[in-house]
Amino acid sequence: MEEKQIKALKTVLETPKKIVIIPHKNPDGDAIGSCLGLFHYLNQYKHDIAIIAPNEYPEFLKWMPGEERILKFEYQTDSCNAILEKAELVFTLDFNALSRIDEMEPALKNFQGDYVMIDHHQAPADYARFMYSDTSMSSTCEMIYNFIDFMGDTDKINKDIATCLYTGIMTDTGSFRFPSTTSSTHRVIANLIDKGAENANIHNAILDTNSIDKLHLLGCALKNLVALPEYNTVYITLSREELQQFNYKKGDTEGFVNYGLSLKGIKFAAIFIESVQEDLIKISLRSKGDFSVNEFSRAHFNGGGHTNAAGGRSTLSMEETTQRFEALLKDYKSQLQ
Ligand code: 5GP
Ligand code: MN
């Protein structure tokens, strides 16, 4: 973040403000962790703060300190609209284009105040007066730590902030193993442990909460895996019927795509999941090395993200979607070998 912007934002935050903090739709650990971490920080000043998520998020995030304060636009639309109408400052965290909040976007049409974007995805849109966008960052939670540091307030980091930020960094880095994990990330993590983040307990709370249904659904997903050795690519499908057979709950498919990427020699893994709620297929893409799934998704599946992790969607049938995917690979053969 530029020095000038830091100073200007500090001035804005010197007087009490009506603040709304927003994560992207289908928020993950980094989105919820960054919103709550920022909330616990700003709440030490005399601001009036709401956190509004566009929609529901998985159970395994619901132990996080302050989580019960998060409003969900899909369920509490009227009260959320009333809060947004009065907002003076809106923080958008872990996304960088307003289309990523989907059905909530129109609620911000009349917003006259300033946006603050804190985000690590590629290709930021131009809507924020204050912009902290850095694609080299492991996670938005690492950026919230830096943001608090820019404000000269690391002494205000308490156990709640540390717990929330640790959780988001851990989930977005695949427990500190993705290439986005830097020595700075580890330094931030070390500081968060010093501030009270209970590392082993957080890993358990996030990762060791599987249900029998989820493990059976994973079994189904792995059975459905298709390998395309010619392209060092694998993909997994899950139909609506399969999800329903195993009593699918939000978050149950989290991490499934990584099993594809764990196969020896594989550079590109995809999972296609029929939405239970909408008439579309949600796509998650992962890669190793230089192959950019962000560019692939932007070009073909109406999505985006990072070089090695991106999402997208398809409105074709499952069969048409996978056929299209396989056909597209031909154009990327040299990159994938
Ligand atoms: P996931 O596959 O876990 O849903 O998403 C992987 C990464 O891509 C996350 O950082 C997520 O925020 C981002 N992402 C997922 N879906 C979309 C999308 O439709 N558009 C953009 N721009 N990013 C996405
Ligand atoms: Mn993130």
Short mmCIF file of C-alpha atoms and ligand atoms in Angstrom, two decimals:
data_model
loop_
_atom_site.label_atom_id
_atom_site.label_comp_id
_atom_site.label_asym_id
_atom_site.label_seq_id
_atom_site.Cartn_x
_atom_site.Cartn_y
_atom_site.Cartn_z
CA MET A 1 0.00 0.00 0.00
CA GLU A 2 1.35 3.43 -0.89
CA GLU A 3 2.57 5.69 1.93
CA LYS A 4 0.15 8.42 0.82
CA GLN A 5 -2.81 6.05 0.96
CA ILE A 6 -1.81 4.73 4.38
CA LYS A 7 -1.69 8.28 5.73
CA ALA A 8 -5.03 9.22 4.16
CA LEU A 9 -6.75 6.08 5.43
CA LYS A 10 -5.29 6.62 8.91
CA THR A 11 -6.88 10.08 8.89
CA VAL A 12 -10.24 8.64 7.79
CA LEU A 13 -10.10 6.07 10.61
CA GLU A 14 -9.24 8.67 13.25
CA THR A 15 -12.91 9.56 13.71
CA PRO A 16 -15.68 7.00 14.34
CA LYS A 17 -17.08 5.60 11.08
CA LYS A 18 -19.91 3.35 9.99
CA ILE A 19 -17.91 0.49 8.51
CA VAL A 20 -18.99 -2.60 6.60
CA ILE A 21 -16.58 -5.48 5.95
CA ILE A 22 -17.43 -7.82 3.07
CA PRO A 23 -15.86 -11.13 1.96
CA HIS A 24 -16.48 -12.77 -1.44
CA LYS A 25 -19.41 -15.10 -2.13
CA ASN A 26 -18.91 -18.66 -0.87
CA PRO A 27 -16.35 -17.35 1.61
CA ASP A 28 -13.42 -19.58 2.53
CA GLY A 29 -11.09 -19.56 5.54
CA ASP A 30 -9.05 -16.64 4.24
CA ALA A 31 -12.15 -14.55 3.47
CA ILE A 32 -13.79 -15.15 6.87
CA GLY A 33 -10.46 -14.99 8.74
CA SER A 34 -9.51 -11.65 7.20
CA CYS A 35 -12.96 -10.12 7.85
CA LEU A 36 -12.95 -11.23 11.49
CA GLY A 37 -9.30 -10.32 12.04
CA LEU A 38 -9.92 -6.82 10.67
CA PHE A 39 -13.13 -6.57 12.72
CA HIS A 40 -11.35 -7.43 16.01
CA TYR A 41 -8.73 -4.79 15.17
CA LEU A 42 -11.05 -1.93 14.11
CA ASN A 43 -13.40 -2.74 16.99
CA GLN A 44 -10.74 -1.45 19.40
CA TYR A 45 -11.63 2.02 18.10
CA LYS A 46 -15.03 3.68 18.34
CA HIS A 47 -16.35 2.55 14.96
CA ASP A 48 -19.74 1.05 14.22
CA ILE A 49 -18.85 -2.15 12.33
CA ALA A 50 -20.85 -4.82 10.51
CA ILE A 51 -19.55 -7.85 8.64
CA ILE A 52 -21.84 -8.92 5.80
CA ALA A 53 -21.14 -12.12 3.87
CA PRO A 54 -23.05 -12.52 0.59
CA ASN A 55 -24.04 -16.06 1.55
CA GLU A 56 -23.51 -19.04 3.84
CA TYR A 57 -20.11 -20.62 4.54
CA PRO A 58 -19.02 -24.06 5.79
CA GLU A 59 -19.54 -25.34 9.35
CA PHE A 60 -15.81 -25.86 9.83
CA LEU A 61 -15.36 -22.07 9.96
CA LYS A 62 -18.06 -21.48 12.54
CA TRP A 63 -15.88 -21.79 15.65
CA MET A 64 -13.88 -18.67 14.80
CA PRO A 65 -13.98 -15.87 17.41
CA GLY A 66 -16.65 -13.31 16.49
CA GLU A 67 -18.15 -15.55 13.78
CA GLU A 68 -21.64 -15.19 15.30
CA ARG A 69 -21.53 -11.48 14.37
CA ILE A 70 -21.39 -12.14 10.64
CA LEU A 71 -24.62 -11.27 8.82
CA LYS A 72 -25.56 -13.22 5.73
CA PHE A 73 -27.05 -11.17 2.93
CA GLU A 74 -28.90 -14.18 1.46
CA TYR A 75 -30.86 -14.70 4.73
CA GLN A 76 -30.93 -11.20 6.28
CA THR A 77 -31.36 -9.12 3.14
CA ASP A 78 -33.47 -6.31 4.61
CA SER A 79 -31.31 -5.62 7.66
CA CYS A 80 -28.16 -5.87 5.50
CA ASN A 81 -29.59 -3.38 3.00
CA ALA A 82 -30.38 -0.96 5.85
CA ILE A 83 -26.80 -1.20 7.14
CA LEU A 84 -25.29 -0.79 3.66
CA GLU A 85 -27.43 2.30 3.03
CA LYS A 86 -25.83 4.07 6.00
CA ALA A 87 -22.27 2.81 5.47
CA GLU A 88 -19.44 5.35 5.17
CA LEU A 89 -16.55 2.97 4.54
CA VAL A 90 -16.69 -0.47 2.93
CA PHE A 91 -13.78 -2.92 3.17
CA THR A 92 -13.85 -5.59 0.47
CA LEU A 93 -11.60 -8.46 1.51
CA ASP A 94 -10.18 -11.39 -0.46
CA PHE A 95 -11.74 -10.33 -3.77
CA ASN A 96 -11.11 -7.52 -6.23
CA ALA A 97 -14.16 -7.16 -8.47
CA LEU A 98 -17.67 -6.39 -7.20
CA SER A 99 -19.10 -9.12 -9.42
CA ARG A 100 -17.60 -11.58 -6.90
CA ILE A 101 -20.35 -10.70 -4.40
CA ASP A 102 -22.95 -11.65 -7.00
CA GLU A 103 -26.54 -11.02 -5.78
CA MET A 104 -25.26 -8.51 -3.22
CA GLU A 105 -23.72 -6.20 -5.83
CA PRO A 106 -26.92 -4.16 -6.52
CA ALA A 107 -27.15 -3.37 -2.78
CA LEU A 108 -24.01 -1.25 -3.19
CA LYS A 109 -25.23 0.64 -6.26
CA ASN A 110 -26.02 3.78 -4.25
CA PHE A 111 -23.01 3.57 -1.95
CA GLN A 112 -21.40 7.03 -1.85
CA GLY A 113 -18.56 6.37 0.60
CA ASP A 114 -15.11 4.96 0.04
CA TYR A 115 -14.08 1.41 -0.70
CA VAL A 116 -10.97 -0.15 0.78
CA MET A 117 -9.76 -3.21 -1.15
CA ILE A 118 -7.36 -5.61 0.53
CA ASP A 119 -6.73 -8.58 -1.74
CA HIS A 120 -4.18 -10.91 -3.34
CA HIS A 121 -5.94 -12.02 -6.54
CA GLN A 122 -4.88 -11.12 -10.08
CA ALA A 123 -6.33 -8.29 -12.19
CA PRO A 124 -7.94 -5.95 -9.62
CA ALA A 125 -10.89 -3.86 -10.80
CA ASP A 126 -10.85 -0.12 -10.31
CA TYR A 127 -13.47 0.69 -7.66
CA ALA A 128 -11.53 1.35 -4.47
CA ARG A 129 -10.20 4.71 -3.26
CA PHE A 130 -7.83 2.80 -0.96
CA MET A 131 -6.22 -0.18 -2.57
CA TYR A 132 -3.87 -2.74 -1.11
CA SER A 133 -3.57 -5.34 -3.86
CA ASP A 134 -0.58 -7.66 -3.97
CA THR A 135 -0.62 -10.93 -5.91
CA SER A 136 2.63 -12.04 -4.28
CA MET A 137 0.88 -12.40 -0.92
CA SER A 138 0.00 -15.84 0.43
CA SER A 139 -3.37 -14.70 1.66
CA THR A 140 -5.53 -11.72 2.50
CA CYS A 141 -4.97 -12.59 6.18
CA GLU A 142 -1.22 -11.99 5.77
CA MET A 143 -2.13 -8.62 4.24
CA ILE A 144 -4.41 -7.75 7.18
CA TYR A 145 -1.42 -8.37 9.45
CA ASN A 146 0.64 -6.01 7.28
CA PHE A 147 -2.23 -3.51 7.21
CA ILE A 148 -2.33 -3.40 11.03
CA ASP A 149 1.46 -2.96 10.90
CA PHE A 150 1.09 -0.06 8.38
CA MET A 151 -1.30 1.56 10.87
CA GLY A 152 1.43 1.27 13.52
CA ASP A 153 -0.77 -0.99 15.61
CA THR A 154 0.87 -4.44 15.90
CA ASP A 155 0.64 -4.02 19.69
CA LYS A 156 -3.15 -4.18 19.23
CA ILE A 157 -3.00 -7.73 17.85
CA ASN A 158 -4.71 -9.88 20.47
CA LYS A 159 -5.51 -13.58 20.65
CA ASP A 160 -8.74 -13.23 18.63
CA ILE A 161 -7.02 -11.38 15.79
CA ALA A 162 -4.11 -13.83 15.86
CA THR A 163 -6.46 -16.83 15.73
CA CYS A 164 -8.45 -15.48 12.78
CA LEU A 165 -5.40 -14.42 10.75
CA TYR A 166 -3.56 -17.70 11.44
CA THR A 167 -6.60 -19.63 10.19
CA GLY A 168 -6.79 -17.75 6.89
CA ILE A 169 -3.07 -17.99 6.18
CA MET A 170 -3.10 -21.68 6.98
CA THR A 171 -6.12 -22.47 4.78
CA ASP A 172 -4.95 -20.39 1.78
CA THR A 173 -1.44 -21.86 1.81
CA GLY A 174 -2.54 -25.50 2.18
CA SER A 175 -0.94 -25.52 5.63
CA PHE A 176 2.10 -23.51 4.50
CA ARG A 177 3.07 -25.68 1.53
CA PHE A 178 1.97 -23.75 -1.58
CA PRO A 179 4.64 -21.67 -3.39
CA SER A 180 2.92 -18.46 -2.20
CA THR A 181 4.26 -19.25 1.29
CA THR A 182 7.30 -17.02 1.83
CA SER A 183 9.71 -16.48 4.69
CA SER A 184 7.66 -13.36 5.50
CA THR A 185 4.55 -15.55 5.76
CA HIS A 186 6.35 -17.74 8.29
CA ARG A 187 7.49 -14.65 10.23
CA VAL A 188 3.93 -13.38 10.39
CA ILE A 189 2.78 -16.85 11.52
CA ALA A 190 5.48 -16.90 14.22
CA ASN A 191 4.29 -13.50 15.49
CA LEU A 192 0.67 -14.70 15.49
CA ILE A 193 1.62 -17.71 17.62
CA ASP A 194 3.39 -15.31 20.00
CA LYS A 195 0.15 -13.29 20.17
CA GLY A 196 -1.83 -16.35 21.22
CA ALA A 197 -2.83 -18.32 18.10
CA GLU A 198 -3.01 -21.98 19.17
CA ASN A 199 -1.60 -23.56 16.04
CA ALA A 200 -2.32 -27.25 16.67
CA ASN A 201 -5.88 -26.52 17.86
CA ILE A 202 -6.57 -24.39 14.78
CA HIS A 203 -5.39 -27.15 12.42
CA ASN A 204 -7.66 -29.64 14.24
CA ALA A 205 -10.64 -27.28 14.16
CA ILE A 206 -10.32 -26.77 10.40
CA LEU A 207 -9.11 -30.11 9.11
CA ASP A 208 -10.30 -32.78 11.54
CA THR A 209 -14.01 -32.17 11.32
CA ASN A 210 -14.90 -34.69 8.60
CA SER A 211 -18.22 -36.51 8.68
CA ILE A 212 -18.67 -40.10 7.46
CA ASP A 213 -20.81 -38.67 4.62
CA LYS A 214 -17.97 -36.39 3.56
CA LEU A 215 -15.46 -39.25 3.48
CA HIS A 216 -17.89 -41.36 1.44
CA LEU A 217 -18.39 -38.43 -0.94
CA LEU A 218 -14.60 -38.19 -1.24
CA GLY A 219 -14.55 -41.90 -2.10
CA CYS A 220 -17.12 -41.24 -4.84
CA ALA A 221 -15.12 -38.28 -6.16
CA LEU A 222 -11.90 -40.31 -6.31
CA LYS A 223 -13.70 -43.13 -8.13
CA ASN A 224 -14.89 -40.58 -10.70
CA LEU A 225 -11.37 -39.27 -11.32
CA VAL A 226 -10.34 -39.22 -14.98
CA ALA A 227 -6.64 -39.16 -15.86
CA LEU A 228 -5.40 -37.61 -19.11
CA PRO A 229 -1.68 -38.56 -18.99
CA GLU A 230 -1.05 -36.98 -22.38
CA TYR A 231 -1.70 -33.60 -20.77
CA ASN A 232 -0.49 -34.40 -17.22
CA THR A 233 -4.03 -33.50 -16.25
CA VAL A 234 -6.74 -35.09 -14.13
CA TYR A 235 -10.30 -34.11 -13.46
CA ILE A 236 -13.02 -35.15 -11.05
CA THR A 237 -16.77 -34.80 -11.47
CA LEU A 238 -19.55 -34.79 -8.90
CA SER A 239 -23.15 -34.75 -10.06
CA ARG A 240 -26.06 -33.31 -8.09
CA GLU A 241 -27.37 -36.85 -7.52
CA GLU A 242 -24.05 -37.98 -6.09
CA LEU A 243 -23.91 -34.97 -3.76
CA GLN A 244 -27.43 -35.68 -2.56
CA GLN A 245 -26.70 -39.39 -2.08
CA PHE A 246 -24.07 -38.43 0.51
CA ASN A 247 -26.12 -35.65 2.17
CA TYR A 248 -23.85 -32.91 0.82
CA LYS A 249 -23.33 -29.88 3.04
CA LYS A 250 -21.52 -26.68 2.13
CA GLY A 251 -17.77 -27.20 2.45
CA ASP A 252 -17.90 -30.99 2.04
CA THR A 253 -15.97 -30.87 -1.25
CA GLU A 254 -13.28 -28.51 0.11
CA GLY A 255 -9.84 -29.82 -0.79
CA PHE A 256 -11.03 -32.65 -3.07
CA VAL A 257 -9.35 -31.12 -6.12
CA ASN A 258 -5.97 -31.36 -4.37
CA TYR A 259 -6.13 -35.17 -4.45
CA GLY A 260 -5.88 -34.93 -8.23
CA LEU A 261 -2.83 -32.75 -7.94
CA SER A 262 -1.19 -35.20 -5.53
CA LEU A 263 -0.75 -37.74 -8.33
CA LYS A 264 2.84 -38.12 -9.45
CA GLY A 265 3.67 -35.95 -12.47
CA ILE A 266 0.29 -34.20 -12.59
CA LYS A 267 0.44 -30.47 -13.41
CA PHE A 268 -3.20 -29.60 -13.77
CA ALA A 269 -6.21 -30.77 -11.77
CA ALA A 270 -9.84 -29.78 -12.06
CA ILE A 271 -13.05 -30.62 -10.25
CA PHE A 272 -16.51 -30.05 -11.73
CA ILE A 273 -19.29 -29.93 -9.17
CA GLU A 274 -22.94 -29.55 -10.11
CA SER A 275 -24.45 -26.84 -7.91
CA VAL A 276 -27.29 -28.02 -5.68
CA GLN A 277 -28.77 -24.51 -5.56
CA GLU A 278 -28.08 -22.99 -8.97
CA ASP A 279 -28.27 -24.25 -12.51
CA LEU A 280 -24.53 -24.34 -13.10
CA ILE A 281 -21.35 -26.31 -12.59
CA LYS A 282 -18.84 -24.87 -10.14
CA ILE A 283 -15.28 -25.46 -11.25
CA SER A 284 -12.10 -25.47 -9.17
CA LEU A 285 -8.76 -25.53 -10.94
CA ARG A 286 -5.31 -26.17 -9.48
CA SER A 287 -1.87 -26.36 -11.08
CA LYS A 288 1.77 -26.84 -10.28
CA GLY A 289 4.50 -24.70 -11.81
CA ASP A 290 3.97 -22.00 -14.44
CA PHE A 291 0.68 -23.15 -15.96
CA SER A 292 -1.75 -20.37 -15.06
CA VAL A 293 -5.19 -21.65 -14.11
CA ASN A 294 -6.15 -18.01 -13.54
CA GLU A 295 -5.65 -17.30 -17.26
CA PHE A 296 -7.26 -20.60 -18.26
CA SER A 297 -10.34 -19.86 -16.17
CA ARG A 298 -10.60 -16.24 -17.33
CA ALA A 299 -10.36 -17.32 -20.96
CA HIS A 300 -12.79 -20.26 -20.87
CA PHE A 301 -14.81 -20.57 -17.67
CA ASN A 302 -15.83 -17.07 -16.65
CA GLY A 303 -13.67 -17.10 -13.52
CA GLY A 304 -10.21 -16.31 -12.24
CA GLY A 305 -8.06 -16.39 -9.13
CA HIS A 306 -4.35 -17.07 -8.82
CA THR A 307 -1.72 -18.72 -11.03
CA ASN A 308 -2.01 -22.06 -9.21
CA ALA A 309 -5.56 -21.90 -7.85
CA ALA A 310 -8.62 -20.52 -9.57
CA GLY A 311 -12.34 -21.01 -9.83
CA GLY A 312 -14.90 -20.70 -12.57
CA ARG A 313 -18.28 -21.90 -13.78
CA SER A 314 -20.03 -23.58 -16.68
CA THR A 315 -23.67 -23.46 -17.66
CA LEU A 316 -23.40 -26.45 -19.99
CA SER A 317 -24.29 -29.97 -18.87
CA MET A 318 -21.64 -32.03 -17.07
CA GLU A 319 -20.95 -34.11 -20.16
CA GLU A 320 -20.64 -31.05 -22.41
CA THR A 321 -18.46 -29.30 -19.83
CA THR A 322 -15.95 -32.13 -19.52
CA GLN A 323 -15.91 -32.62 -23.30
CA ARG A 324 -15.18 -28.93 -23.74
CA PHE A 325 -12.48 -29.11 -21.07
CA GLU A 326 -10.78 -32.05 -22.77
CA ALA A 327 -10.96 -30.32 -26.15
CA LEU A 328 -9.42 -27.13 -24.73
CA LEU A 329 -6.43 -29.05 -23.38
CA LYS A 330 -5.18 -29.60 -26.92
CA ASP A 331 -4.27 -25.91 -27.12
CA TYR A 332 -2.25 -26.12 -23.91
CA LYS A 333 -0.43 -29.37 -24.62
CA SER A 334 3.03 -27.82 -24.85
CA GLN A 335 2.56 -25.89 -21.59
CA LEU A 336 1.42 -29.00 -19.78
CA GLN A 337 4.27 -31.29 -20.82
P1 5GP B 1 -11.88 -22.31 -5.29
O1 5GP B 1 -11.56 -23.23 -6.39
O2 5GP B 1 -11.32 -22.78 -3.98
O3 5GP B 1 -13.32 -21.93 -5.24
O4 5GP B 1 -11.12 -20.94 -5.63
C1 5GP B 1 -9.76 -20.88 -5.86
C2 5GP B 1 -9.32 -19.43 -5.89
O5 5GP B 1 -9.90 -18.77 -7.00
C3 5GP B 1 -9.76 -18.63 -4.66
O6 5GP B 1 -8.74 -17.71 -4.35
C4 5GP B 1 -11.01 -17.94 -5.12
O7 5GP B 1 -11.21 -16.74 -4.41
C5 5GP B 1 -10.76 -17.71 -6.59
N1 5GP B 1 -12.00 -17.82 -7.37
C6 5GP B 1 -12.92 -18.82 -7.28
N2 5GP B 1 -13.94 -18.62 -8.15
C7 5GP B 1 -13.66 -17.46 -8.80
C8 5GP B 1 -14.34 -16.71 -9.81
O8 5GP B 1 -15.40 -17.06 -10.30
N3 5GP B 1 -13.73 -15.55 -10.22
C9 5GP B 1 -12.55 -15.12 -9.70
N4 5GP B 1 -12.04 -13.98 -10.15
N5 5GP B 1 -11.89 -15.80 -8.76
C10 5GP B 1 -12.42 -16.95 -8.30
MN MN B 2 -7.44 -15.69 -0.26
#
